[in-house]
mmCIF file of C-alpha atoms in Angstrom:
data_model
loop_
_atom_site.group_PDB
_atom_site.id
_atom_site.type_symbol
_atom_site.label_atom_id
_atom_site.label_comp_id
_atom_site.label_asym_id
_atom_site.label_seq_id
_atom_site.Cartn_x
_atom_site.Cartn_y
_atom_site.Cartn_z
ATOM 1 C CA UNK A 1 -11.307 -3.735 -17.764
ATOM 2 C CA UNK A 2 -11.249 -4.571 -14.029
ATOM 3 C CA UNK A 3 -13.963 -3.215 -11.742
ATOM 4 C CA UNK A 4 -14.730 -2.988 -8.169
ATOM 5 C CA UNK A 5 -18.236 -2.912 -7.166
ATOM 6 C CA UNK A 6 -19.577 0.065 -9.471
ATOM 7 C CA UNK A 7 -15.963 1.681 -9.902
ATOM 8 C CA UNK A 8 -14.540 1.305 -13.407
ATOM 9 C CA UNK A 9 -10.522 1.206 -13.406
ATOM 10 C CA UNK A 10 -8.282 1.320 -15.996
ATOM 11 C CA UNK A 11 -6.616 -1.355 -17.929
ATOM 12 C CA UNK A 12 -3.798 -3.186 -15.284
ATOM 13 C CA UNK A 13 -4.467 -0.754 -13.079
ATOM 14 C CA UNK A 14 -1.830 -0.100 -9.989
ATOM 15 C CA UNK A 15 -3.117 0.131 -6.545
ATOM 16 C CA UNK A 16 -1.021 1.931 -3.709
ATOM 17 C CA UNK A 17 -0.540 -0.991 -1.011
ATOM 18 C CA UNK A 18 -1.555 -0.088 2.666
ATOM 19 C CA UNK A 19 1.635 0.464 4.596
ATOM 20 C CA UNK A 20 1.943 0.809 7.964
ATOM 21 C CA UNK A 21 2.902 4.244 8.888
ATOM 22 C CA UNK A 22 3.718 4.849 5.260
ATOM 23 C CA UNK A 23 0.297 5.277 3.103
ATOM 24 C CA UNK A 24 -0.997 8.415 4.930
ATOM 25 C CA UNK A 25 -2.573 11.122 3.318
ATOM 26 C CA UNK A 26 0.749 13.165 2.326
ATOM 27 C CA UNK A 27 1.907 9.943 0.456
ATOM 28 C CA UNK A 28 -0.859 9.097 -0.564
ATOM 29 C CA UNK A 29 -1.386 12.611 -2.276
ATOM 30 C CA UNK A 30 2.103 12.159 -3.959
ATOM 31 C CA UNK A 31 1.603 8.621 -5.094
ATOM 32 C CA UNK A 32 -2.083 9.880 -6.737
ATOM 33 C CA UNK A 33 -0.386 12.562 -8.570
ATOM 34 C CA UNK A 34 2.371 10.128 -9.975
ATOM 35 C CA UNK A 35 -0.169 7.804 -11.545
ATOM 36 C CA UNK A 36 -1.456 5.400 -8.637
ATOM 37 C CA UNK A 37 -5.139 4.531 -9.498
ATOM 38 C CA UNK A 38 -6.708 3.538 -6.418
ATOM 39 C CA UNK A 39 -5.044 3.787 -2.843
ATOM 40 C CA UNK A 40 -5.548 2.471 0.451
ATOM 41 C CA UNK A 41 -5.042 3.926 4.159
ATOM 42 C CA UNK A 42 -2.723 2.309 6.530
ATOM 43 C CA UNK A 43 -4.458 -0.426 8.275
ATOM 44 C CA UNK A 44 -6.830 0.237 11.045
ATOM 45 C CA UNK A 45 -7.880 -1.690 14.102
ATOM 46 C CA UNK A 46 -11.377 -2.408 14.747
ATOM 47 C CA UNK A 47 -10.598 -2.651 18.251
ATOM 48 C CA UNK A 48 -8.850 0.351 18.225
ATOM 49 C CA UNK A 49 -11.630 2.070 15.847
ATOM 50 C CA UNK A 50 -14.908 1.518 18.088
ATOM 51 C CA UNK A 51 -12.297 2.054 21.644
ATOM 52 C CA UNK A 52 -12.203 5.448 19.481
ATOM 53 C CA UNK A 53 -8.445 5.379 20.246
ATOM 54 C CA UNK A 54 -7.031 8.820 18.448
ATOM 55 C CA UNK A 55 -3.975 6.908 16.635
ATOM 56 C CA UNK A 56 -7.177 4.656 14.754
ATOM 57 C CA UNK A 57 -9.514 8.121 14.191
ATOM 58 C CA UNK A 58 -7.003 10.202 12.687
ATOM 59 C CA UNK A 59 -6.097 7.349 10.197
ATOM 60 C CA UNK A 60 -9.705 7.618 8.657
ATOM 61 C CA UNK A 61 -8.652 11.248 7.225
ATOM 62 C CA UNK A 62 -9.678 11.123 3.044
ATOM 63 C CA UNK A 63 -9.547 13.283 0.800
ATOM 64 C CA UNK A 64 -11.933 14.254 -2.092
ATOM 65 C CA UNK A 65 -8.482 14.266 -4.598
ATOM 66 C CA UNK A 66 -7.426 10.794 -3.787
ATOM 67 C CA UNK A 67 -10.295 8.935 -4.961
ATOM 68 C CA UNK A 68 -11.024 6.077 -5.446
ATOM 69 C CA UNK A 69 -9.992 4.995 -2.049
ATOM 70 C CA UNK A 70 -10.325 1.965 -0.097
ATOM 71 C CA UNK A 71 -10.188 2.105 4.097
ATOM 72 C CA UNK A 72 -8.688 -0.960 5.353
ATOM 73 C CA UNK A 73 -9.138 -2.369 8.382
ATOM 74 C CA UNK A 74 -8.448 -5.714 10.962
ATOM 75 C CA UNK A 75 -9.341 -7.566 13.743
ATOM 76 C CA UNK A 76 -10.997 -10.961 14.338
ATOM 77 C CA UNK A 77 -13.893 -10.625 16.422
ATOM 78 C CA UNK A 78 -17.143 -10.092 14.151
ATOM 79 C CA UNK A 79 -18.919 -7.374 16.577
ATOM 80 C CA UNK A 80 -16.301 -5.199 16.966
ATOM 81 C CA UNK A 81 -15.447 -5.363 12.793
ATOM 82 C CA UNK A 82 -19.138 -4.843 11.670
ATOM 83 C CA UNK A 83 -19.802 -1.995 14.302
ATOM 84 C CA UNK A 84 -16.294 -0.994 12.378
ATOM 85 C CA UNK A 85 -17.502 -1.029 9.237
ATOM 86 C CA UNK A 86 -20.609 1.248 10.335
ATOM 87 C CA UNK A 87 -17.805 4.326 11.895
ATOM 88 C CA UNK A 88 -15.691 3.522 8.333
ATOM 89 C CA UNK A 89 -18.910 4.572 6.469
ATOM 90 C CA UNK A 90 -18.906 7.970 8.315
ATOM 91 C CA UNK A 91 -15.691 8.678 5.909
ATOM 92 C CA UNK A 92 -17.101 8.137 3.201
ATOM 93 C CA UNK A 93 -14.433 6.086 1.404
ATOM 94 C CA UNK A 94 -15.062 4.226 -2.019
ATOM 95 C CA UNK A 95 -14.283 0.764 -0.965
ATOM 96 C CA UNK A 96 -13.704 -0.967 2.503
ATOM 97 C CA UNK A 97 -10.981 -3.332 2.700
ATOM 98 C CA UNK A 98 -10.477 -6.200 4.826
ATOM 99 C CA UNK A 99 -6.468 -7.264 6.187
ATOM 100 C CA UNK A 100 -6.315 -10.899 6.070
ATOM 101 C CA UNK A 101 -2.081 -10.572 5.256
ATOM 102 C CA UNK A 102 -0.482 -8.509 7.551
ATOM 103 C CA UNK A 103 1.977 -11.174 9.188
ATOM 104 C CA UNK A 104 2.871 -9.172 12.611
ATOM 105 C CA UNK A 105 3.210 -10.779 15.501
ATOM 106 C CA UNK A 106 1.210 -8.119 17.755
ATOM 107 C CA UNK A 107 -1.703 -8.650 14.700
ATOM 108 C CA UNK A 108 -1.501 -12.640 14.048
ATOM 109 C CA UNK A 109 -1.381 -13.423 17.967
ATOM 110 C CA UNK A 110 -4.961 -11.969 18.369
ATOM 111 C CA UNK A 111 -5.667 -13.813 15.195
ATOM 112 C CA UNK A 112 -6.253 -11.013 13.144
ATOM 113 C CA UNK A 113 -4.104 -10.123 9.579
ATOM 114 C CA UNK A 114 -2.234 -13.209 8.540
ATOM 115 C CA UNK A 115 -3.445 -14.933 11.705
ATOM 116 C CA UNK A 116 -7.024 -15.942 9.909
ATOM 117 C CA UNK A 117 -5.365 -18.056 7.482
ATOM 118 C CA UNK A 118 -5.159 -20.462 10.454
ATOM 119 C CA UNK A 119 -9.396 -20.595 10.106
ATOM 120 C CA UNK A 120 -10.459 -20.493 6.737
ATOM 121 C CA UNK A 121 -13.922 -20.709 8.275
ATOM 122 C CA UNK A 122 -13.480 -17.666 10.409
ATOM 123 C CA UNK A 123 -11.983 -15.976 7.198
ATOM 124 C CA UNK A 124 -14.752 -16.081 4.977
ATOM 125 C CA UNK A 125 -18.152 -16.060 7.444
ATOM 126 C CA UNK A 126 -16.366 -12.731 8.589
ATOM 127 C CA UNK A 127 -16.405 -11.145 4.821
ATOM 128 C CA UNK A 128 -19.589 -12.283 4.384
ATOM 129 C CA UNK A 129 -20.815 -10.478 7.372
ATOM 130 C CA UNK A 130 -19.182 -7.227 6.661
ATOM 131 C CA UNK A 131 -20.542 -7.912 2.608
ATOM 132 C CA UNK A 132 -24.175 -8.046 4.131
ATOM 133 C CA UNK A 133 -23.453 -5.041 6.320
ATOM 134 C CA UNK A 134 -22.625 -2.409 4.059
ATOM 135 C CA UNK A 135 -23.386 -0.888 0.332
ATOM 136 C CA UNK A 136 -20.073 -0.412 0.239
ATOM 137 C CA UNK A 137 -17.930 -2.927 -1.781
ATOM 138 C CA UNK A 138 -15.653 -4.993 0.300
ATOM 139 C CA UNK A 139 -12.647 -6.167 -0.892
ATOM 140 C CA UNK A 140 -9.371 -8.830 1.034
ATOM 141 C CA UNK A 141 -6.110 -8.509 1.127
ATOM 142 C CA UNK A 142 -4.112 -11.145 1.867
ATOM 143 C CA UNK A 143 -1.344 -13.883 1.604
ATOM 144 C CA UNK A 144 -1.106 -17.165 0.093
ATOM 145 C CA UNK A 145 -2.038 -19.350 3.105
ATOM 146 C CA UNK A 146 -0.081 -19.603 6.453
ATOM 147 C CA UNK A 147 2.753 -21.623 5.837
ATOM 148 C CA UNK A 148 4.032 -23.622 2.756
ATOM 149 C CA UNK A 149 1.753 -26.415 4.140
ATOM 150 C CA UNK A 150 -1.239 -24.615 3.970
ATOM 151 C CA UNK A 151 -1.517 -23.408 0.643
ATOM 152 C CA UNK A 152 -5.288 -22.970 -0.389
ATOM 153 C CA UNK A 153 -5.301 -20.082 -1.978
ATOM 154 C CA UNK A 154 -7.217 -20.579 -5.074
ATOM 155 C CA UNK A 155 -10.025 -22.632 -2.853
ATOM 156 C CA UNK A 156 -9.971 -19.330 0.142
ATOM 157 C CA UNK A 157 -10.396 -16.763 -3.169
ATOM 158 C CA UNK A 158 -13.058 -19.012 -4.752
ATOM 159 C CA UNK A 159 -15.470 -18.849 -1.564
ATOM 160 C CA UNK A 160 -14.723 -15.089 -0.514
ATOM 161 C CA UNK A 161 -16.154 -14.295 -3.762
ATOM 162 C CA UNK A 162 -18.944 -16.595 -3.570
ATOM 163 C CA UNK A 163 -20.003 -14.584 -0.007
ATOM 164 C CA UNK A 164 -19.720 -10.964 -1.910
ATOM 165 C CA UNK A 165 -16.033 -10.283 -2.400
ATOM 166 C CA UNK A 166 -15.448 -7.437 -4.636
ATOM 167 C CA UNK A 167 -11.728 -8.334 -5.281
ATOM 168 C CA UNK A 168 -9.178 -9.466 -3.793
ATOM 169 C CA UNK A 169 -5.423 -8.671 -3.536
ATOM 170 C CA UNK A 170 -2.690 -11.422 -2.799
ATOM 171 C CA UNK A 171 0.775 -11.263 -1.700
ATOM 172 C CA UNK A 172 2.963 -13.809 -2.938
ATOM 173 C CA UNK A 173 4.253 -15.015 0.213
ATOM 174 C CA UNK A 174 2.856 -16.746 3.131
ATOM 175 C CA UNK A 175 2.931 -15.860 7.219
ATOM 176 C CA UNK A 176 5.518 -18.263 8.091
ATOM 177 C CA UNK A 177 7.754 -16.237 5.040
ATOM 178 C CA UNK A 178 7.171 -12.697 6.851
ATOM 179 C CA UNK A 179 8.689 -10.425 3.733
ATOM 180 C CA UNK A 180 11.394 -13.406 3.144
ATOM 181 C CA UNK A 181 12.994 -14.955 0.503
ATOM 182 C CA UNK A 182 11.126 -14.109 -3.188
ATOM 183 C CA UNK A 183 7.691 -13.805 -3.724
ATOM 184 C CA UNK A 184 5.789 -16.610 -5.702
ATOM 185 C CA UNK A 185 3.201 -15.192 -8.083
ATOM 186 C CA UNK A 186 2.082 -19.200 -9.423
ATOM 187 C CA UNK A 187 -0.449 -19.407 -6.761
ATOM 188 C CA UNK A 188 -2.315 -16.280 -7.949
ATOM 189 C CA UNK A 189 -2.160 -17.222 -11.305
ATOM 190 C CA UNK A 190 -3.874 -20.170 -10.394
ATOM 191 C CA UNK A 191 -6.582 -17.856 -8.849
ATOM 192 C CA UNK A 192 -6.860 -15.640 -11.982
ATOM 193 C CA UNK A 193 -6.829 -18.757 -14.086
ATOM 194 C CA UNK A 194 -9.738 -20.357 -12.003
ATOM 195 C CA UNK A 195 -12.751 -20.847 -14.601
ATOM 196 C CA UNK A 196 -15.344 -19.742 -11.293
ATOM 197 C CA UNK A 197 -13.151 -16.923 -10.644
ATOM 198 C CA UNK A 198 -14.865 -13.281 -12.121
ATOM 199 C CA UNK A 199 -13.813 -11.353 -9.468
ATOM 200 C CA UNK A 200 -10.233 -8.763 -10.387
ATOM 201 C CA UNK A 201 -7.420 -10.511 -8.838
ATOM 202 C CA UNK A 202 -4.703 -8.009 -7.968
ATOM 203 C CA UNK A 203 -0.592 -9.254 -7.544
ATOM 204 C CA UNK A 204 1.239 -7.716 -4.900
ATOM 205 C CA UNK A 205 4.751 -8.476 -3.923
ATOM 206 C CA UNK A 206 8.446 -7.768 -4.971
ATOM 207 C CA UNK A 207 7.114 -5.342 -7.855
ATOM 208 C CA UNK A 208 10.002 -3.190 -7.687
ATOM 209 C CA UNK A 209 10.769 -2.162 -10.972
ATOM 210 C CA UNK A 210 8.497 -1.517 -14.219
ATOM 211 C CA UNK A 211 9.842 -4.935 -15.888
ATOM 212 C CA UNK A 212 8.131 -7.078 -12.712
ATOM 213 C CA UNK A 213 5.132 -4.992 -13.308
ATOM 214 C CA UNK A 214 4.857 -6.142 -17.088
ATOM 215 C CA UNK A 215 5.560 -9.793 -16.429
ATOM 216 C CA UNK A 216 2.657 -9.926 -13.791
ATOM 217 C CA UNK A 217 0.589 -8.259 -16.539
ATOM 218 C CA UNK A 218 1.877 -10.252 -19.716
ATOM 219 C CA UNK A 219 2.922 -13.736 -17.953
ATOM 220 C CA UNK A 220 0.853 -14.105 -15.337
ATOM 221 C CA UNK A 221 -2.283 -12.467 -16.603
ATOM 222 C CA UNK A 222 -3.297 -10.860 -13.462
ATOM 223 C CA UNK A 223 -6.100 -8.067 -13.349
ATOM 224 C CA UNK A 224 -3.468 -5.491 -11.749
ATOM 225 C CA UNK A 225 -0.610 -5.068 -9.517
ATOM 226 C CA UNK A 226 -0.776 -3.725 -5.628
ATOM 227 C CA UNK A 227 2.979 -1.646 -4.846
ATOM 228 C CA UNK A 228 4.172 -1.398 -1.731
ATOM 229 C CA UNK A 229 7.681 -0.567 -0.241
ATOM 230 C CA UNK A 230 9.028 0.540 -4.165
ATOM 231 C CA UNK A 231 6.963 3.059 -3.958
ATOM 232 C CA UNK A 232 8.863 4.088 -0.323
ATOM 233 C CA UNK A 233 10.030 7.642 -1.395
ATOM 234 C CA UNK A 234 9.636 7.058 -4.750
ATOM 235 C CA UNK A 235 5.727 7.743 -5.769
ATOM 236 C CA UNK A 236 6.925 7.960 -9.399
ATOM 237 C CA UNK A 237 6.812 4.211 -9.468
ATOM 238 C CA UNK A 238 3.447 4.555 -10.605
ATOM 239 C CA UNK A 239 4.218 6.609 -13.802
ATOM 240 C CA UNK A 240 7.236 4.892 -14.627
ATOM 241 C CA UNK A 241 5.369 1.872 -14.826
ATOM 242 C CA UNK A 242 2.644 3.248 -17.015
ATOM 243 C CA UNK A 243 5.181 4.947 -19.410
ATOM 244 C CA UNK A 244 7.323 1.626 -19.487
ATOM 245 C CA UNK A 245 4.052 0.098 -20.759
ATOM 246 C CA UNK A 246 2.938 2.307 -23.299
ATOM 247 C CA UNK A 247 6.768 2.910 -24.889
ATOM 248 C CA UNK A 248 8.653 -0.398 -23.695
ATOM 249 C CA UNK A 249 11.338 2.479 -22.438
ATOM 250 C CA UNK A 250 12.161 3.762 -18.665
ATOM 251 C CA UNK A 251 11.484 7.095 -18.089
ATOM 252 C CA UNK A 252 14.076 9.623 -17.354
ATOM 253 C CA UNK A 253 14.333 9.437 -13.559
ATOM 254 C CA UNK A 254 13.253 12.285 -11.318
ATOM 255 C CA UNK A 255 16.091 15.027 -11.310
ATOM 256 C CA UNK A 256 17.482 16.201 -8.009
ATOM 257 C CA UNK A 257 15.528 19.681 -7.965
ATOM 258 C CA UNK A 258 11.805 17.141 -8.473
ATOM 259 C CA UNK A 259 12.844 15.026 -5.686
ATOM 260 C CA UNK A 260 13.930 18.235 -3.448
ATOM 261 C CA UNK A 261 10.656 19.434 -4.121
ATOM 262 C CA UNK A 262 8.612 15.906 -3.392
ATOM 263 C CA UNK A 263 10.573 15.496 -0.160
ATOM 264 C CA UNK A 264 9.463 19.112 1.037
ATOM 265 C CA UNK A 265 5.950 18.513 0.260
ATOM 266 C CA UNK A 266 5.751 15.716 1.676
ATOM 267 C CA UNK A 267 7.277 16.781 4.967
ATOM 268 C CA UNK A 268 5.013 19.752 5.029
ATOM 269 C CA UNK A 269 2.085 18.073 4.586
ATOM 270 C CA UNK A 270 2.860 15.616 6.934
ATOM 271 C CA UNK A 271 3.552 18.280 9.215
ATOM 272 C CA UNK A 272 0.254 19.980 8.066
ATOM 273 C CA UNK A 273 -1.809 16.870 8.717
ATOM 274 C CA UNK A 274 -0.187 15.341 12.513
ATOM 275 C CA UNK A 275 1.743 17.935 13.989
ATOM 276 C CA UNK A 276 5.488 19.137 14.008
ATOM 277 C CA UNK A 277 6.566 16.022 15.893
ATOM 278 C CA UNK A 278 5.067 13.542 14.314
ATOM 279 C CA UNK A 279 5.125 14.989 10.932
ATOM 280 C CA UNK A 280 9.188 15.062 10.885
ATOM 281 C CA UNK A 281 9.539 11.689 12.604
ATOM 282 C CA UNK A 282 7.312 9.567 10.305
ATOM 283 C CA UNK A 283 8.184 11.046 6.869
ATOM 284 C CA UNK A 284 11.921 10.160 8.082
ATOM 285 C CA UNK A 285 11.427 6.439 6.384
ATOM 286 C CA UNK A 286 11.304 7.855 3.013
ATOM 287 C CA UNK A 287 14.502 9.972 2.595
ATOM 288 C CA UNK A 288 16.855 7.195 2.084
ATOM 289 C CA UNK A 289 14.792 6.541 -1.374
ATOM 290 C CA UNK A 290 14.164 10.395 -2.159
ATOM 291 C CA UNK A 291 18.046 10.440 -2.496
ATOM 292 C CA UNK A 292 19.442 6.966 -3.467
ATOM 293 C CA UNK A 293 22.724 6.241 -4.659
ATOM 294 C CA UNK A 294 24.259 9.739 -4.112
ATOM 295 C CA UNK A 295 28.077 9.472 -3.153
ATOM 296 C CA UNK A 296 29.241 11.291 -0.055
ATOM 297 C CA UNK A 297 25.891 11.757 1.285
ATOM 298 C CA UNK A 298 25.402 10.348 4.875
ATOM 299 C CA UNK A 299 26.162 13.413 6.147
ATOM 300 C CA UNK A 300 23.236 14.870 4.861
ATOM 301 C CA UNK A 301 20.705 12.134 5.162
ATOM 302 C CA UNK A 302 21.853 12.030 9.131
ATOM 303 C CA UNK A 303 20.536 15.557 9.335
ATOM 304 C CA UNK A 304 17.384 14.352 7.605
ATOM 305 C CA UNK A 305 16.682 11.237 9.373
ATOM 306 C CA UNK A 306 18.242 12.537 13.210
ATOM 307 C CA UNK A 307 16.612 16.149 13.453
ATOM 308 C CA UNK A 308 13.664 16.905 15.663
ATOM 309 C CA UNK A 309 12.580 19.983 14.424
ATOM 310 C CA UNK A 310 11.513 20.867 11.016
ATOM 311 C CA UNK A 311 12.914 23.963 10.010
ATOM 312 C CA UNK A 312 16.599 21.955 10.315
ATOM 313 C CA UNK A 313 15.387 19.053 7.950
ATOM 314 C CA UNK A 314 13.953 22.016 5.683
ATOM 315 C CA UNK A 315 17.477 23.481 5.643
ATOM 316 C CA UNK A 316 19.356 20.017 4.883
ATOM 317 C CA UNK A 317 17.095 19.913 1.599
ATOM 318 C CA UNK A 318 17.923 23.308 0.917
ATOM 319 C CA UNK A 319 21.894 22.138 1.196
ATOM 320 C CA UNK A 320 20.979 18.698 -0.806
ATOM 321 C CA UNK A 321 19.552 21.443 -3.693
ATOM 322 C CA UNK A 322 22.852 23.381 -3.559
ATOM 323 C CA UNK A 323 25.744 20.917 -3.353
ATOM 324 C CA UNK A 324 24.165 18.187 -5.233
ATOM 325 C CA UNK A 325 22.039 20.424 -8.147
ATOM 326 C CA UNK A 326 23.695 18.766 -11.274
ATOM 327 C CA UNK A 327 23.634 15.189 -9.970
ATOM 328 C CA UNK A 328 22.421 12.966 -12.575
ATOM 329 C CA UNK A 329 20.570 9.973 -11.364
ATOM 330 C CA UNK A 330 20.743 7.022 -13.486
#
């Protein structure tokens, strides 16, 4: 059974993937409930972390009932990330996290995220650092190299362990593929499969139904699997997954009145935890999934996804619940 630093997890455990304006708190409740075993806060700039810039603050908010939980952050310059990692400890979270993937151009052009892969050096005398500066076990996310080219990824994994890498999670694509074309899970096979290699290596990428799940876990022998956008208003995922596993069967999908009632949650935590405004206008991205595949909908989702003010979105669930009750979802 995988573990990270001191932290024991389950057997193929599945790990909530840090999203961008997506793995909040609120989510990040729901996907805990619904079976994800460790999750991991939006990314956070260093820069913007010691600046003390509110958007970075506010995205250090954990919570005793999502544990274990892993803070990730990015940047590239080595003061600013280890006087990073010393405000991160203030939380209190159970792992810090490093973001050696995300491909953005506003990230990679300062040579942060996916912009690293471009100096392996820089890469790994960076975790080492951060390793050395906290009890704290440090863990990397990241992508298979920079472009097809550059493919190193068994090499990269090898040596971030060797400087105190706790685990590491890789997506099967690299920068130059942004989210294109299909993720290639060979490469982190390779990792797994590396004799040196003791650390868990966690899968992420195009895990979008329970099926993809098992194949990571049965063909390519990987330690567990990171979910990202299928868990996008749908933080069942994680259960479905589990119970696909232990039966070899898909669970009966969530009925209309559960997902009525996971929408308005969500929104009111949301709501709860960063205001009216933003609460409604960042929990707008997951509606589309709450409520897939429903004929003659737009009309409602437009109310969802276009209304400022809370109380109307509140109502259009209310009208989802009454006009749409019996739908079965397949």
């Amino acid at each position: 059974m995988p573990k990270i630093g001191d932290i024991q997890l389950p057997e193929f455990p599945l790990l909530l993937a840090p999203m961008e304006d997506v793995s909040d708190p609120p989510f990040r409740a729901l996907c805990k409930e619904h079976g994800a075993d460790v999750v991991y806060t939006e990314f956070i700039s260093s820069e913007g972390l010691i600046r003390d810039a509110a958007k970075s603050v506010m995205k250090l908010d954990i919570y005793e009932k999502e544990r274990p939980v892993g803070i990730q952050i990015f940047g590239a310059n080595l003061d600013s990330m280890l006087r990073s990692v010393e405000i991160v400890e203030q939380s209190k979270p159970d792992i810090i996290d490093i973001n050696f993937g995300c491909p953005v151009k506003k990230v990679v052009s300062k040579g942060a995220g996916a912009g690293i892969l471009k100096d392996i050096d820089l890469m790994v005398s960076l975790t080492k650092a951060m390793v050395n500066h906290t009890k704290l076990p440090v863990t990397v996310k990241t992508r298979l190299g920079w472009d097809h080219d550059s493919i190193k990824i068994v090499e990269v994994a090898e040596r971030l362990q060797d400087v105190g890498c706790a685990s590491i999670a890789i997506h099967g694509r690299t920068r130059a593929q942004m989210y294109k074309g299909d993720a290639d899970w060979k490469p982190i096979a390779e990792v797994k499969n590396n004799p040196r290699m003791h650390i868990p290596v966690f899968g992420n990428g195009d895990v979008n139904t329970p099926e993809m799940a098992q194949k990571m876990r049965d063909d390519y022998g990987l330690d567990g699997a990171m979910i990202g956008r299928a868990s996008i208003g749908n933080p069942w995922f994680f259960n479905q997954v589990k119970h696909y596993f232990k039966t070899g069967t898909h669970m009966e999908p969530p009925t209309m009145a559960e997902r009525v009632a996971a929408a308005r949650r969500h929104l009111q935590m949301s709501i709860d935890w960063k205001g009216e405004t933003l609460g409604v206008f960042e929990t707008r991205r997951h509606y589309t999934n709450y409520f897939k595949g429903i004929p003659n909908f737009k009309e409602y989702r437009m109310k969802m996804v276009t209304s400022d003010a809370s109380a109307d979105v509140f109502d259009a669930f209310d009208e989802v619940l009454d006009k749409f009750g019996d739908y079965q979802f397949k």
